[in-house]
Amino acid sequence: MDQNNDYVIEMLHITKEFPGIRANDDITLQLRRGEIHALLGENGAGKSTLMSVLFGLYQPEKGEIRKNGKPVSINSPNDATALGIGMVHQHFKLIEVFTVLDNIILGAEDTKLGFLQKKEARRKVKELSEKYGLAIDMDAKVEDITVGMQQRVEILKMLYRDNEILIFDEPTAVLTPQEIDELMEIMRNLAKEGKSILFISHKLNEIMAVSDRCTVLRKGKYVGTIETAGTNKQELSNMMVGRPVQLEVVKDDAKPGDTVLEVRHYTVPSKLHKKDAVHDVSFDVHSGEILCIAGIDGNGQTELVYGLTGLEKAGGGTLKLCGQDITHAGIRQRGQNMSHIPEDRHKHGLVLDFTLEQNLVLQRYYEPQFESHGFIKQGAVREYADRLIEQYDVRSGQGPVTRARSMSGGNQQKAIVAREVDRDKELLVAVQPTRGLDVGAIEYIHKQLVAERDRGKAVLLISLELDEVMSLSDRILVMYEGEIVGELDPKTTTVQELGLYMAGAKRQQREGESA
């Protein structure tokens, strides 16, 4: 079998336009049978758009798609499924109140005389999950399972439909380091079984670890395709951003000053079970330092932040911000000295149907510079939005009047970071600030956080990315099952030691906290 002309999918000269933007400009991508092919590019480079064209969600203005050398037309996801093409989207398409099994068979149900043949479906799903090492609980409801499990459900949905071309759109954006390793193993198994995989990512380690070849897009144009074995992270990042990128954080030693946030014996009840989500946690954040709370997702970090920012009521303990007791203060009152980059940008970060400029003044529209006698000064808002868009390189089709919903995930994230950093508060709570961002944007946001620190602000960083934790923080606290189990110095600790604390295998007695 000659490998070179054995392309299972070819996308030739694809052009796709949206109002004000050419998302794909004459792009050619060729996928070999049984390979893992990475698609790399900055946020808004057109990666997801290109895959949505292949999956039938968009129709291109120009170009053609071939399968096994023959032209095909894909007018809807149903056409794609019929051709054996499946896709796991960045934001999962699951029905939360359904069970795992019902989600997998939805839309591809086996029926006999109008009755569901669930027994047969269950057998097939069980076989697939064993064959590919995708352990799941078929009877659990989706709303009760972890994000990593939800992703397995999405993969099983594709396999259940006998798809042979699998598209993964940013599959690791929401996973823990352990889950990422598992997913890489699953992808290798799928490729061994003869599946062909297209894998959208901007995490260079993952591309180097798992892909055979890599195609790079930049600003909607095709840059090139290279064999992964013959390249390195620096070359890939240059191709992707068009300039050399600092992959390491550059910063001077911290000069911590006064205590900005004081947390004492803080407890937040859990919504899921009887145990507290955050239990008796005490720590301080000082001006001029980046304090990072590290941990595997689901160990109480989210609830801690909800408690600090006022999104959840505390179960006990006290909070002091800039010397004021804010334990029972409302959200707007806390916001006078605190800005917050939230974990879920769609739920708590943006109003998706508002324009970009409306989102940028969400917490300040009532300030005198933007409001007069109960009316918003549109001109002032536009001017302010233009400045932030320019300063933070927020890319969108129609500038300040773009609907937030239509922007790429990374640019939505940049907009939130711009808004929160620019509010210039004493404490910045940054939760997963670089989640889903490309190396160029990560470099920029890391610089912003270090600059905030150097201006004497207190930064509380919550991150699941071990590299980010190690390179950005001045002090690390590790949370495990709602408690702080260790305080580490990034200069003297190792990723391995940090991992042991995160997994609950090690803990320190932190003296003086209870005094």
PDB file of C-alpha atoms in Angstrom, residues 2 9 23 54 61 71 92 97 165 177 194 204 226 230 257 290 293 295 297 313 330 352 354 362 410 417 444 510:
ATOM      1  CA  ASP A   2       1.655   3.260  -1.052  1.00  0.00           C
ATOM      2  CA  ILE A   9      -9.594  12.707   3.576  1.00  0.00           C
ATOM      3  CA  ALA A  23     -11.758  32.479   8.528  1.00  0.00           C
ATOM      4  CA  LEU A  54     -15.418  18.927   7.294  1.00  0.00           C
ATOM      5  CA  GLU A  61     -17.460  29.289  -0.497  1.00  0.00           C
ATOM      6  CA  PRO A  71     -15.159  14.213  -4.249  1.00  0.00           C
ATOM      7  CA  PHE A  92     -19.294  19.042  24.769  1.00  0.00           C
ATOM      8  CA  VAL A  97     -30.056  14.873  32.646  1.00  0.00           C
ATOM      9  CA  ILE A 165     -12.288   9.615  10.805  1.00  0.00           C
ATOM     10  CA  PRO A 177      -2.621  16.145  33.619  1.00  0.00           C
ATOM     11  CA  GLY A 194      -6.858   1.964  11.828  1.00  0.00           C
ATOM     12  CA  LEU A 204       2.939  22.014  21.797  1.00  0.00           C
ATOM     13  CA  ILE A 226       5.621  18.955   8.774  1.00  0.00           C
ATOM     14  CA  GLY A 230      11.648  16.142  12.718  1.00  0.00           C
ATOM     15  CA  GLY A 257       4.379  43.648  51.021  1.00  0.00           C
ATOM     16  CA  ILE A 290       1.563  35.651  42.891  1.00  0.00           C
ATOM     17  CA  ILE A 293      -3.493  27.380  44.509  1.00  0.00           C
ATOM     18  CA  GLY A 295      -4.668  20.898  42.687  1.00  0.00           C
ATOM     19  CA  ASP A 297      -9.857  19.720  39.356  1.00  0.00           C
ATOM     20  CA  LYS A 313     -22.293  31.620  50.673  1.00  0.00           C
ATOM     21  CA  GLY A 330     -22.200  41.399  48.438  1.00  0.00           C
ATOM     22  CA  LEU A 352     -22.684  35.961  25.231  1.00  0.00           C
ATOM     23  CA  PHE A 354     -24.001  41.275  24.430  1.00  0.00           C
ATOM     24  CA  LEU A 362     -19.972  45.038  32.584  1.00  0.00           C
ATOM     25  CA  GLY A 410      -9.239  32.364  23.125  1.00  0.00           C
ATOM     26  CA  VAL A 417      -8.466  39.315  31.070  1.00  0.00           C
ATOM     27  CA  TYR A 444       1.079  37.846  26.879  1.00  0.00           C
ATOM     28  CA  ARG A 510       1.307  23.670  58.412  1.00  0.00           C
TER      29      ARG A 510
END
